Structure formats: structure tokens, C-alpha cells
């Protein structure tokens, strides 16, 4: 896809939109979406599903061939050097996660022991409200994901990969299955070994099998251990950790779990190198030794904007620039009121945080849980924030797996309270009670197994704290009668 620096937006993007992509070697321009026409570089109306032949013609599987010419540990080290952070929500360094797998012994000739059965579980569940960036990749460029899967499997000595896809993604599952069939047909996967049994630096060929597993539509299966339970055909209940999946995961075997977008970055990192990747994005601005926010990020913007959609942006782009220069501004010329920066579980940015930088430091700098999936939902000045909080609480109540009492009971209680507040039947003390309930539930207070309750907590708590006056106006004042007495014998 040709790169158009001038863009196709109604407003010409400034130098604050992807400033480093223009200067990159290897043609510059978008990386994850170079085959997916997207604003501001190309017209989305030209999008088509990229077939195997088209993918190869545009540089596909070059990164995999280069990876096979490297030792598996060298591939892992390159990913570690790039500081690629997980794009599924937590932002944990990908290469570091791979090193948690059990180490393999080597003989006197330097040959590795048989790794045994290991698994790669690809998190394509994407059930977080406001998030639809993985869907774009699976819709139009599925081989980019498959190449990333092959690279990760080789680096981690994994012979079986499962793509756990959201139950409602019927079309995307079909596209992936067609792409996997093409990959088997052309020898990318299958018993011969990667790329038709090409000899690897590890010695001999390395074969990988890849399968699509459709979920049943449960939000909780986005949590990695609940995802593993779903893959095993069980109810999607998160597991107690430790043991962690890298040691005991799917079917009790060592397992790596990576997000779709995370794996889609691997081909370009291996092809062009970690130093190239580190030229995109920003370093951490927090004190201490904090990991940087390198690379680009798919940001799915929805809500009250003129042009919603998925935009590939360098990490660190200010939210205001993303909205006004790429999304055409707030719809109908209204003012900005707030934004959920990365899926509803991350909490909300207030009206004075419009210039927040979209990087992994956003949580500590702006009192939200984190960047999450970087799927901003934008609210204009007419939004009822009490209704927003109540709707989010309803979602978490519905999606709680019920395994942990604080989450099971607290999410329902919180929803009831916010419903009363919205209807005007609550009292002032109910505001404090709602905040107390929210703050008491979650894995960070140490009361639940997974972070679903934390998402409920941060969403409700940040909305209430940053829009407190709206909640106060919806409740009836709580009057406590106070009698004044003077001395011990005073009459009431």
C-alpha cells in the first residue's frame, strides 16, 4: 500500500501525528496497516482481504525466513531488545514473558533436549467494550497474524498454536480459517516444517500446527487463565496463580499467551530489527527505571467523534491530536467532556485530561488503571456520566463469572446502587457506599482471583470522583437530626 504523507483527512495532520514514521527507513508509513488502507494514509473504502499470494508479494513471510536463520534464543533476545509490550491490555514485555518458559538442557554437542509439548494460545477474544483493533487485522490481513504466530512458536519451541477467537466474531473466524488453509497449502504450517521444511539455525526443520478455537462469548475468557479453561472445554473460570501458564498452562503444559496485535508486530521487528522498532513511540517520562512505550499501536476510537475507526498511531500521541486531527474532532462541534482511554475497565479521563499522552505511563499520570487496549471512547458535553457509570456496572455484573464472592456480590450491589442514583431514589450516603464497595473489590485489594472486579472498581470510581457534582445532583440529601445540649442535665 503506497504511503501518502499528506493524508486523506479533512484536516492536514500536524507533525504531532506519527512524527517518526515519516523518517523511518524501509519506505516509512504505517506498519501493521500497510496492507489495510486506513486514514490518514489511504481510503478505507479500498480494503480487501489480503490473500497468501498478495501477502507474499508485499513482503510477507520475510520476517519468518529471517527468524529461521537465527537461533531461537536470538529471536527472543531481539524481541526483548525491542521492548515490545503486550497490546492486549497489561503492557507486559513480550520477550520477557517468553523467557519464563522452562529452560531446555543441551548436550555436549550443543543440541537442545526435546521441549516436549508446549502451546501458544493467541488471545483473539477482544470482548472489552470499546475495543475492535484486533478485529481489523483478522478482517483484512490474517497472514500477518499467522506469520507472527510462526515466529513466536519457533522462538519458544512450540509446536501447537490455538487462536482463541471471540464467539461473536463469525466472519473473522472464517477469514482466519481460510488463511490457515492457505498457509498449510503453501507449507507455512504442517508436518513438513515451517516454510516447507526449511532448514533452521536450530538444526533441521521445525513444524507447527495452528488451529482456530471459537469461544462462547464470555468476557471473562479475555483473562488468560479463563481463556485456557475455555480452550480445554471447561467453564471460563480464572485459575489461581501460581502456577503461571508458562510453567503449567493449557492441559498442564507450558503455555505462552499473546494478543493478536502483539504477534502482528513480530514480523517487522525481526525483519528490520529492534533498533528500528525503538525509533517509534516514546520513552517513559516517569521517574525511575520504567519500560518505554516503543512502537505503534492500533487505536480504535468510538463515541462522539466525527470519524470513528481504527488508527495506527505511535505510542505517546496526545488524545487531543488523535481526536481532532485523525477523527475530525468531536461530533457536531461540541466540547470534550471525557474519554475512556483503553476499554471500559481502565477508568475515565476527565475534562481536564484531554491532552493525555496515549502511552503506557497514562495510568500513573492521570489516575486511571492503564492504557489497556488503547480503544478510546469519547464523550461530548451532553453525556450523562451517571448513566455511563450505571451502564458499565451493568456490564460487569452480567459478565462476572461468580467464582469470587466480592466480585459476584459486589458487582450486583454496585449496579443496584447506581441504578437508584440514576433514578433519583438514592441518598447522599449511597455515594459513599458505592465508592466503598468499589474500592473493596478486585485483585489489587487482594479479594479476587482475576482483575474483572478491578475493572469494575476503576471504571465506577474514576467516573464518580471526576464527575462528583453530577452524582450529587441526582441524590436526596441525607439529614441527620442533631440535638444541642448544655451540661449533663440539659433537656432535649
Coordinates of N, CA, C and O in Angstrom, one line a residue, residues 159-308:
X159 N 5.1 -26.3 19.2 CA 4.6 -27.0 18.0 C 3.1 -26.9 17.7 O 2.7 -27.3 16.7
X160 N 2.4 -26.3 18.7 CA 0.9 -26.2 18.5 C 0.4 -24.9 19.0 O 0.7 -24.5 20.1
X161 N -0.3 -24.2 18.1 CA -0.9 -22.9 18.4 C -2.4 -22.9 18.3 O -2.9 -23.5 17.3
X162 N -3.1 -22.3 19.2 CA -4.5 -22.2 19.2 C -4.9 -20.7 19.2 O -4.4 -19.9 20.0
X163 N -5.7 -20.3 18.2 CA -6.3 -18.9 18.2 C -7.6 -19.0 18.9 O -8.6 -19.5 18.3
X164 N -7.7 -18.4 20.1 CA -9.0 -18.4 20.8 C -9.7 -17.1 20.4 O -9.3 -16.0 20.8
X165 N -10.8 -17.3 19.5 CA -11.4 -16.1 19.0 C -12.8 -15.9 19.6 O -13.5 -16.9 20.0
X166 N -13.2 -14.7 19.8 CA -14.5 -14.3 20.4 C -15.6 -15.0 19.6 O -15.7 -15.1 18.4
X167 N -16.6 -15.5 20.4 CA -17.7 -16.3 19.8 C -18.5 -15.5 18.8 O -19.0 -16.1 17.8
X168 N -18.6 -14.1 19.0 CA -19.4 -13.3 18.1 C -18.6 -13.0 16.8 O -19.2 -12.4 15.8
X169 N -17.3 -13.3 16.7 CA -16.5 -13.0 15.5 C -16.7 -14.1 14.5 O -15.7 -14.8 14.1
X170 N -17.9 -14.3 13.9 CA -18.1 -15.4 13.0 C -17.3 -15.1 11.7 O -16.7 -16.0 11.2
X171 N -17.4 -13.9 11.1 CA -16.8 -13.6 9.9 C -15.3 -13.7 10.1 O -14.5 -14.3 9.2
X172 N -14.8 -13.2 11.1 CA -13.3 -13.2 11.4 C -12.8 -14.6 11.5 O -11.7 -14.9 11.0
X173 N -13.5 -15.4 12.2 CA -13.1 -16.8 12.3 C -13.1 -17.5 11.0 O -12.1 -18.3 10.7
X174 N -14.0 -17.2 10.1 CA -14.0 -17.8 8.7 C -12.8 -17.3 8.0 O -12.1 -18.1 7.3
X175 N -12.5 -16.0 8.1 CA -11.3 -15.5 7.3 C -10.0 -16.1 7.8 O -9.1 -16.5 7.0
X176 N -9.9 -16.3 9.2 CA -8.7 -16.9 9.7 C -8.6 -18.4 9.3 O -7.5 -18.8 8.9
X177 N -9.7 -19.1 9.2 CA -9.7 -20.5 8.8 C -9.2 -20.6 7.4 O -8.5 -21.5 7.0
X178 N -9.7 -19.7 6.5 CA -9.3 -19.7 5.1 C -7.8 -19.4 5.0 O -7.1 -20.0 4.2
X179 N -7.3 -18.4 5.8 CA -5.9 -18.1 5.7 C -5.0 -19.2 6.2 O -4.0 -19.5 5.7
X180 N -5.5 -19.9 7.3 CA -4.7 -21.1 7.8 C -4.7 -22.2 6.7 O -3.6 -22.8 6.5
X181 N -5.8 -22.4 6.0 CA -5.8 -23.4 5.0 C -4.8 -23.0 3.9 O -4.1 -23.9 3.4
X182 N -4.7 -21.7 3.5 CA -3.7 -21.3 2.6 C -2.3 -21.5 3.1 O -1.4 -21.9 2.3
X183 N -2.1 -21.2 4.4 CA -0.8 -21.4 5.0 C -0.3 -22.9 5.0 O 0.8 -23.2 4.7
X184 N -1.2 -23.8 5.2 CA -0.9 -25.2 5.1 C -0.7 -25.6 3.7 O 0.3 -26.3 3.4
X185 N -1.4 -25.1 2.8 CA -1.3 -25.4 1.4 C 0.1 -25.0 0.8 O 0.7 -25.7 0.0
X186 N 0.6 -23.8 1.3 CA 1.9 -23.3 0.8 C 3.0 -23.7 1.8 O 4.1 -23.1 1.6
X187 N 2.8 -24.6 2.7 CA 3.9 -25.1 3.5 C 4.3 -24.2 4.7 O 5.4 -24.5 5.2
X188 N 3.6 -23.2 5.0 CA 3.9 -22.4 6.2 C 3.8 -23.2 7.5 O 4.7 -23.3 8.3
X189 N 2.6 -23.9 7.6 CA 2.4 -24.8 8.7 C 2.3 -26.2 8.1 O 2.4 -26.4 6.9
X190 N 2.3 -27.2 9.0 CA 2.2 -28.5 8.6 C 3.3 -29.4 9.0 O 4.3 -29.0 9.5
X191 N 3.2 -30.7 8.7 CA 4.2 -31.7 9.2 C 5.6 -31.5 8.6 O 6.6 -32.0 9.2
X192 N 5.7 -31.0 7.4 CA 7.0 -30.8 6.8 C 7.9 -29.8 7.5 O 9.1 -30.0 7.5
X193 N 7.3 -28.9 8.2 CA 8.0 -27.9 8.9 C 7.7 -26.5 8.4 O 7.1 -26.3 7.3
X194 N 8.1 -25.5 9.1 CA 7.8 -24.1 8.7 C 8.4 -23.8 7.4 O 9.6 -24.2 7.1
X195 N 7.7 -23.2 6.5 CA 8.1 -22.8 5.1 C 8.6 -24.1 4.4 O 9.8 -24.1 3.9
X196 N 7.8 -25.1 4.3 CA 8.1 -26.3 3.6 C 9.3 -27.0 4.1 O 10.1 -27.6 3.3
X197 N 9.5 -27.0 5.4 CA 10.6 -27.7 6.0 C 12.0 -27.1 5.8 O 13.0 -27.7 5.8
X198 N 12.0 -25.7 5.7 CA 13.2 -25.0 5.5 C 14.2 -25.3 6.7 O 13.7 -25.3 7.9
X199 N 15.4 -25.5 6.4 CA 16.4 -25.8 7.5 C 16.5 -24.5 8.4 O 16.6 -23.4 7.9
X200 N 16.6 -24.8 9.7 CA 16.7 -23.7 10.7 C 18.1 -23.7 11.3 O 18.8 -24.6 11.3
X201 N 18.4 -22.5 11.9 CA 19.6 -22.4 12.7 C 19.6 -23.3 13.9 O 20.7 -23.6 14.4
X202 N 18.5 -23.7 14.3 CA 18.4 -24.7 15.5 C 18.8 -26.1 15.1 O 19.2 -26.9 15.9
X203 N 18.8 -26.3 13.7 CA 19.1 -27.6 13.2 C 17.9 -28.4 12.7 O 17.0 -28.7 13.5
X204 N 17.9 -28.7 11.4 CA 16.7 -29.3 10.9 C 15.5 -28.4 10.7 O 15.6 -27.2 10.9
X205 N 14.4 -29.0 10.4 CA 13.2 -28.2 10.2 C 12.4 -28.1 11.6 O 12.8 -28.8 12.5
X206 N 11.4 -27.2 11.6 CA 10.6 -27.1 12.8 C 9.2 -27.0 12.4 O 8.8 -26.0 11.7
X207 N 8.3 -27.9 12.8 CA 6.9 -27.9 12.3 C 6.0 -27.3 13.4 O 6.2 -27.5 14.6
X208 N 5.0 -26.6 12.9 CA 4.0 -26.0 13.8 C 2.6 -26.3 13.2 O 2.4 -26.2 12.0
X209 N 1.7 -26.6 14.1 CA 0.3 -26.7 13.7 C -0.5 -25.5 14.3 O -0.2 -25.1 15.5
X210 N -1.5 -25.0 13.6 CA -2.3 -23.9 14.0 C -3.7 -24.2 13.9 O -4.2 -24.7 12.8
X211 N -4.5 -23.8 14.9 CA -6.0 -24.1 14.9 C -6.8 -22.9 15.4 O -6.3 -22.1 16.2
X212 N -8.0 -22.7 14.9 CA -8.9 -21.7 15.4 C -9.9 -22.4 16.4 O -10.4 -23.4 16.1
X213 N -10.0 -21.8 17.6 CA -11.0 -22.3 18.6 C -11.9 -21.2 18.9 O -11.5 -20.1 19.3
X214 N -13.2 -21.4 18.6 CA -14.2 -20.4 18.9 C -14.7 -20.4 20.3 O -15.1 -21.5 20.8
X215 N -14.7 -19.3 20.9 CA -15.2 -19.2 22.3 C -16.8 -19.1 22.3 O -17.4 -19.1 21.2
X216 N -17.3 -18.9 23.4 CA -18.8 -18.9 23.6 C -19.3 -17.5 23.9 O -20.4 -17.3 24.3
X217 N -18.4 -16.5 23.8 CA -18.9 -15.1 24.0 C -18.8 -14.6 25.4 O -19.4 -13.6 25.8
X218 N -17.9 -15.2 26.2 CA -17.8 -14.8 27.6 C -16.7 -13.8 27.7 O -15.5 -14.0 27.3
X219 N -17.0 -12.6 28.3 CA -16.0 -11.5 28.5 C -14.8 -12.0 29.4 O -13.6 -11.7 29.1
X220 N -15.1 -12.9 30.4 CA -14.1 -13.3 31.3 C -13.0 -14.1 30.6 O -11.9 -14.3 31.1
X221 N -13.3 -14.7 29.4 CA -12.3 -15.5 28.7 C -11.2 -14.7 28.1 O -10.2 -15.2 27.5
X222 N -11.3 -13.3 28.2 CA -10.2 -12.5 27.8 C -9.1 -12.6 28.9 O -7.9 -12.2 28.6
X223 N -9.4 -13.0 30.1 CA -8.4 -13.2 31.1 C -7.7 -14.5 30.8 O -8.3 -15.5 30.4
X224 N -6.3 -14.5 30.8 CA -5.6 -15.6 30.2 C -5.8 -16.9 30.7 O -5.9 -17.9 30.0
X225 N -6.0 -17.1 32.0 CA -6.3 -18.4 32.6 C -7.7 -18.9 32.3 O -7.9 -20.1 32.1
X226 N -8.6 -18.0 32.3 CA -10.0 -18.3 31.9 C -10.0 -18.7 30.4 O -10.8 -19.6 30.0
X227 N -9.2 -18.1 29.6 CA -9.1 -18.5 28.2 C -8.6 -19.9 28.1 O -9.1 -20.7 27.3
X228 N -7.6 -20.3 28.9 CA -7.1 -21.7 28.9 C -8.2 -22.7 29.3 O -8.3 -23.7 28.7
X229 N -9.0 -22.3 30.3 CA -10.1 -23.1 30.7 C -11.1 -23.3 29.6 O -11.6 -24.4 29.3
X230 N -11.4 -22.3 28.8 CA -12.2 -22.4 27.7 C -11.7 -23.2 26.6 O -12.4 -24.0 25.9
X231 N -10.4 -23.1 26.3 CA -9.7 -24.0 25.4 C -9.8 -25.5 25.7 O -9.9 -26.3 24.9
X232 N -9.8 -25.7 27.0 CA -9.9 -27.1 27.5 C -11.3 -27.6 27.5 O -11.6 -28.8 27.9
X233 N -12.3 -26.8 27.1 CA -13.7 -27.2 27.0 C -14.4 -27.0 28.3 O -15.5 -27.6 28.5
X234 N -13.8 -26.3 29.2 CA -14.4 -26.1 30.6 C -15.1 -24.7 30.7 O -15.0 -23.9 29.7
X235 N -15.7 -24.5 31.8 CA -16.3 -23.2 32.1 C -15.2 -22.2 32.2 O -14.2 -22.5 32.8
X236 N -15.5 -21.0 31.7 CA -14.4 -19.9 31.7 C -14.2 -19.3 33.1 O -14.6 -18.1 33.3
X237 N -13.6 -20.0 34.0 CA -13.3 -19.5 35.3 C -11.8 -19.3 35.4 O -11.0 -20.2 35.1
X238 N -11.4 -18.1 35.8 CA -9.9 -17.8 36.0 C -9.3 -18.8 37.0 O -10.0 -19.2 38.0
X239 N -8.0 -19.1 36.8 CA -7.3 -20.0 37.7 C -6.6 -19.2 38.8 O -6.1 -18.1 38.5
X240 N -6.4 -19.8 39.9 CA -5.5 -19.3 40.9 C -4.1 -19.4 40.5 O -3.6 -20.4 40.0
X241 N -3.3 -18.3 40.6 CA -1.9 -18.3 40.3 C -1.0 -18.0 41.5 O -1.4 -17.2 42.3
X242 N 0.2 -18.6 41.6 CA 0.8 -19.7 40.7 C 0.1 -21.0 40.9 O -0.7 -21.2 41.8
X243 N 0.4 -22.0 40.0 CA 1.4 -21.9 38.9 C 0.9 -21.0 37.7 O -0.3 -20.9 37.5
X244 N 1.9 -20.3 37.1 CA 1.6 -19.5 36.0 C 1.6 -20.3 34.7 O 2.2 -21.4 34.6
X245 N 0.9 -19.8 33.6 CA 0.8 -20.6 32.4 C 2.1 -21.0 31.8 O 2.1 -22.0 31.1
X246 N 3.1 -20.2 31.9 CA 4.4 -20.5 31.3 C 5.0 -21.8 31.8 O 5.8 -22.5 31.2
X247 N 4.6 -22.1 33.1 CA 5.0 -23.4 33.7 C 4.0 -24.5 33.6 O 4.3 -25.6 33.2
X248 N 2.7 -24.1 33.9 CA 1.6 -25.1 33.8 C 0.4 -24.4 33.3 O -0.3 -23.7 34.0
X249 N 0.2 -24.5 32.0 CA -0.9 -23.8 31.3 C -1.9 -24.8 30.7 O -2.5 -25.6 31.4
X250 N -2.0 -24.7 29.4 CA -3.0 -25.5 28.7 C -2.7 -27.0 28.8 O -1.6 -27.4 28.5
X251 N -3.7 -27.7 29.3 CA -3.6 -29.2 29.5 C -2.4 -29.5 30.4 O -1.8 -30.6 30.3
X252 N -2.1 -28.6 31.3 CA -1.0 -28.8 32.2 C 0.4 -28.6 31.6 O 1.4 -28.9 32.3
X253 N 0.5 -28.1 30.4 CA 1.8 -28.0 29.7 C 2.2 -26.5 29.7 O 1.4 -25.6 29.7
X254 N 3.5 -26.2 29.5 CA 4.0 -24.8 29.4 C 3.3 -24.1 28.3 O 3.2 -24.6 27.2
X255 N 2.8 -22.9 28.5 CA 2.0 -22.2 27.5 C 2.3 -20.7 27.6 O 2.5 -20.1 28.6
X256 N 2.4 -20.1 26.4 CA 2.6 -18.7 26.2 C 1.3 -18.2 25.7 O 0.7 -18.7 24.7
X257 N 0.8 -17.0 26.2 CA -0.4 -16.4 25.8 C -0.1 -15.0 25.3 O 0.4 -14.2 26.1
X258 N -0.4 -14.7 24.0 CA -0.1 -13.4 23.4 C -1.3 -12.9 22.7 O -2.1 -13.7 22.1
X259 N -1.5 -11.6 22.7 CA -2.6 -10.9 22.0 C -2.3 -10.9 20.5 O -1.2 -11.0 20.0
X260 N -3.4 -10.8 19.7 CA -3.3 -10.7 18.2 C -2.3 -9.6 17.8 O -1.4 -9.8 17.0
X261 N -2.6 -8.4 18.3 CA -1.7 -7.2 17.8 C -0.3 -7.4 18.2 O 0.6 -7.0 17.5
X262 N -0.1 -8.0 19.4 CA 1.3 -8.2 19.8 C 2.1 -9.1 18.8 O 3.2 -8.8 18.4
X263 N 1.4 -10.2 18.4 CA 2.1 -11.1 17.5 C 2.2 -10.5 16.1 O 3.2 -10.8 15.4
X264 N 1.3 -9.6 15.7 CA 1.4 -8.9 14.4 C 2.6 -8.0 14.3 O 3.0 -7.7 13.2
X265 N 3.2 -7.6 15.4 CA 4.4 -6.7 15.4 C 5.6 -7.5 15.1 O 6.7 -7.0 14.7
X266 N 5.6 -8.9 15.4 CA 6.9 -9.6 15.3 C 7.5 -9.7 13.9 O 8.7 -9.5 13.8
X267 N 6.7 -9.8 12.8 CA 7.4 -9.9 11.5 C 8.3 -8.7 11.2 O 9.4 -8.8 10.7
X268 N 7.8 -7.5 11.5 CA 8.5 -6.3 11.2 C 9.7 -6.1 12.2 O 10.8 -5.6 11.8
X269 N 9.6 -6.5 13.4 CA 10.7 -6.4 14.4 C 11.8 -7.3 13.9 O 13.0 -6.9 14.0
X270 N 11.5 -8.5 13.5 CA 12.6 -9.5 13.1 C 13.1 -9.0 11.7 O 14.4 -9.1 11.5
X271 N 12.3 -8.5 10.8 CA 12.8 -8.2 9.5 C 13.7 -6.9 9.6 O 14.8 -6.9 9.0
X272 N 13.3 -5.9 10.3 CA 14.0 -4.6 10.3 C 14.9 -4.4 11.6 O 15.7 -3.5 11.6
X273 N 14.7 -5.2 12.6 CA 15.5 -5.1 13.8 C 14.9 -4.3 15.0 O 14.0 -3.5 14.7
X274 N 15.3 -4.6 16.2 CA 14.8 -4.0 17.4 C 15.1 -2.5 17.4 O 14.3 -1.7 17.8
X275 N 16.3 -2.1 16.9 CA 16.7 -0.7 16.9 C 15.7 0.1 16.0 O 15.4 1.3 16.4
X276 N 15.3 -0.4 14.9 CA 14.3 0.2 14.0 C 13.0 0.4 14.8 O 12.4 1.5 14.8
X277 N 12.5 -0.6 15.5 CA 11.3 -0.6 16.2 C 11.4 0.5 17.3 O 10.4 1.2 17.6
X278 N 12.5 0.6 18.0 CA 12.6 1.6 19.1 C 12.7 3.0 18.6 O 12.6 3.9 19.5
X279 N 12.7 3.3 17.3 CA 12.7 4.7 16.8 C 11.2 5.2 16.8 O 11.0 6.4 16.6
X280 N 10.3 4.3 17.0 CA 8.9 4.7 17.1 C 8.4 4.8 18.5 O 8.9 4.1 19.4
X281 N 7.4 5.6 18.8 CA 6.9 5.7 20.1 C 7.8 6.7 21.0 O 8.5 7.5 20.5
X282 N 7.6 6.5 22.3 CA 8.3 7.4 23.3 C 8.9 6.6 24.4 O 8.5 5.5 24.8
X283 N 9.9 7.2 25.1 CA 10.5 6.7 26.3 C 9.6 7.1 27.5 O 8.7 8.0 27.4
X284 N 9.7 6.4 28.6 CA 8.9 6.7 29.8 C 9.3 8.1 30.3 O 10.5 8.4 30.4
X285 N 8.4 8.8 30.8 CA 8.6 10.1 31.4 C 8.5 10.1 32.9 O 8.6 11.1 33.6
X286 N 8.2 8.9 33.4 CA 8.1 8.7 34.9 C 9.4 8.6 35.5 O 10.4 8.0 34.9
X287 N 9.6 9.0 36.8 CA 10.9 8.8 37.5 C 11.1 7.3 37.7 O 10.2 6.5 37.9
X288 N 12.3 6.9 37.7 CA 12.7 5.5 37.9 C 12.9 4.8 36.6 O 12.9 5.3 35.5
X289 N 13.2 3.5 36.8 CA 13.5 2.7 35.6 C 12.3 2.0 35.1 O 12.0 0.8 35.3
X290 N 11.5 2.8 34.4 CA 10.2 2.3 33.8 C 10.4 1.9 32.4 O 11.0 2.6 31.6
X291 N 9.7 0.8 31.9 CA 9.9 0.5 30.5 C 9.3 1.5 29.6 O 8.3 2.2 29.9
X292 N 9.8 1.7 28.4 CA 9.3 2.7 27.4 C 8.1 2.2 26.7 O 7.6 1.1 26.9
X293 N 7.5 3.1 25.9 CA 6.3 2.8 25.1 C 6.8 2.9 23.6 O 6.4 3.9 23.0
X294 N 7.5 1.9 23.2 CA 8.0 1.9 21.8 C 7.0 1.3 20.8 O 6.2 0.5 21.2
X295 N 7.1 1.7 19.6 CA 6.3 1.1 18.5 C 5.0 1.9 18.3 O 4.7 2.9 18.9
X296 N 4.3 1.3 17.3 CA 3.0 1.9 17.0 C 1.9 1.0 17.7 O 2.1 -0.1 18.2
X297 N 0.7 1.6 17.8 CA -0.4 1.0 18.5 C -1.7 1.2 17.7 O -1.9 2.3 17.2
X298 N -2.5 0.2 17.5 CA -3.8 0.4 16.8 C -4.7 0.9 17.9 O -4.9 0.3 18.9
X299 N -5.3 2.1 17.6 CA -6.2 2.7 18.5 C -7.6 2.8 17.8 O -7.8 3.5 16.9
X300 N -8.6 2.1 18.4 CA -9.9 2.1 17.9 C -10.8 3.1 18.6 O -11.1 2.9 19.7
X301 N -11.0 4.2 17.9 CA -11.7 5.3 18.5 C -13.2 5.2 18.2 O -13.6 5.1 17.0
X302 N -14.1 5.3 19.2 CA -15.5 5.3 19.0 C -16.1 6.4 19.9 O -15.4 7.1 20.6
X303 N -17.5 6.5 19.9 CA -18.1 7.5 20.7 C -18.5 8.7 19.8 O -18.8 8.7 18.6
X304 N -18.4 9.9 20.5 CA -18.9 11.1 19.9 C -17.8 11.8 19.1 O -17.4 13.0 19.3
X305 N -17.3 11.2 18.0 CA -16.3 11.8 17.1 C -16.9 11.7 15.7 O -17.8 10.9 15.4
X306 N -16.4 12.6 14.9 CA -16.9 12.8 13.5 C -16.5 11.5 12.7 O -17.3 11.1 11.8
X307 N -15.4 11.0 12.9 CA -14.9 9.8 12.1 C -14.4 8.7 13.0 O -13.2 8.6 13.1
X308 N -15.2 7.9 13.5 CA -14.7 6.8 14.3 C -14.0 5.8 13.5 O -14.2 5.7 12.3

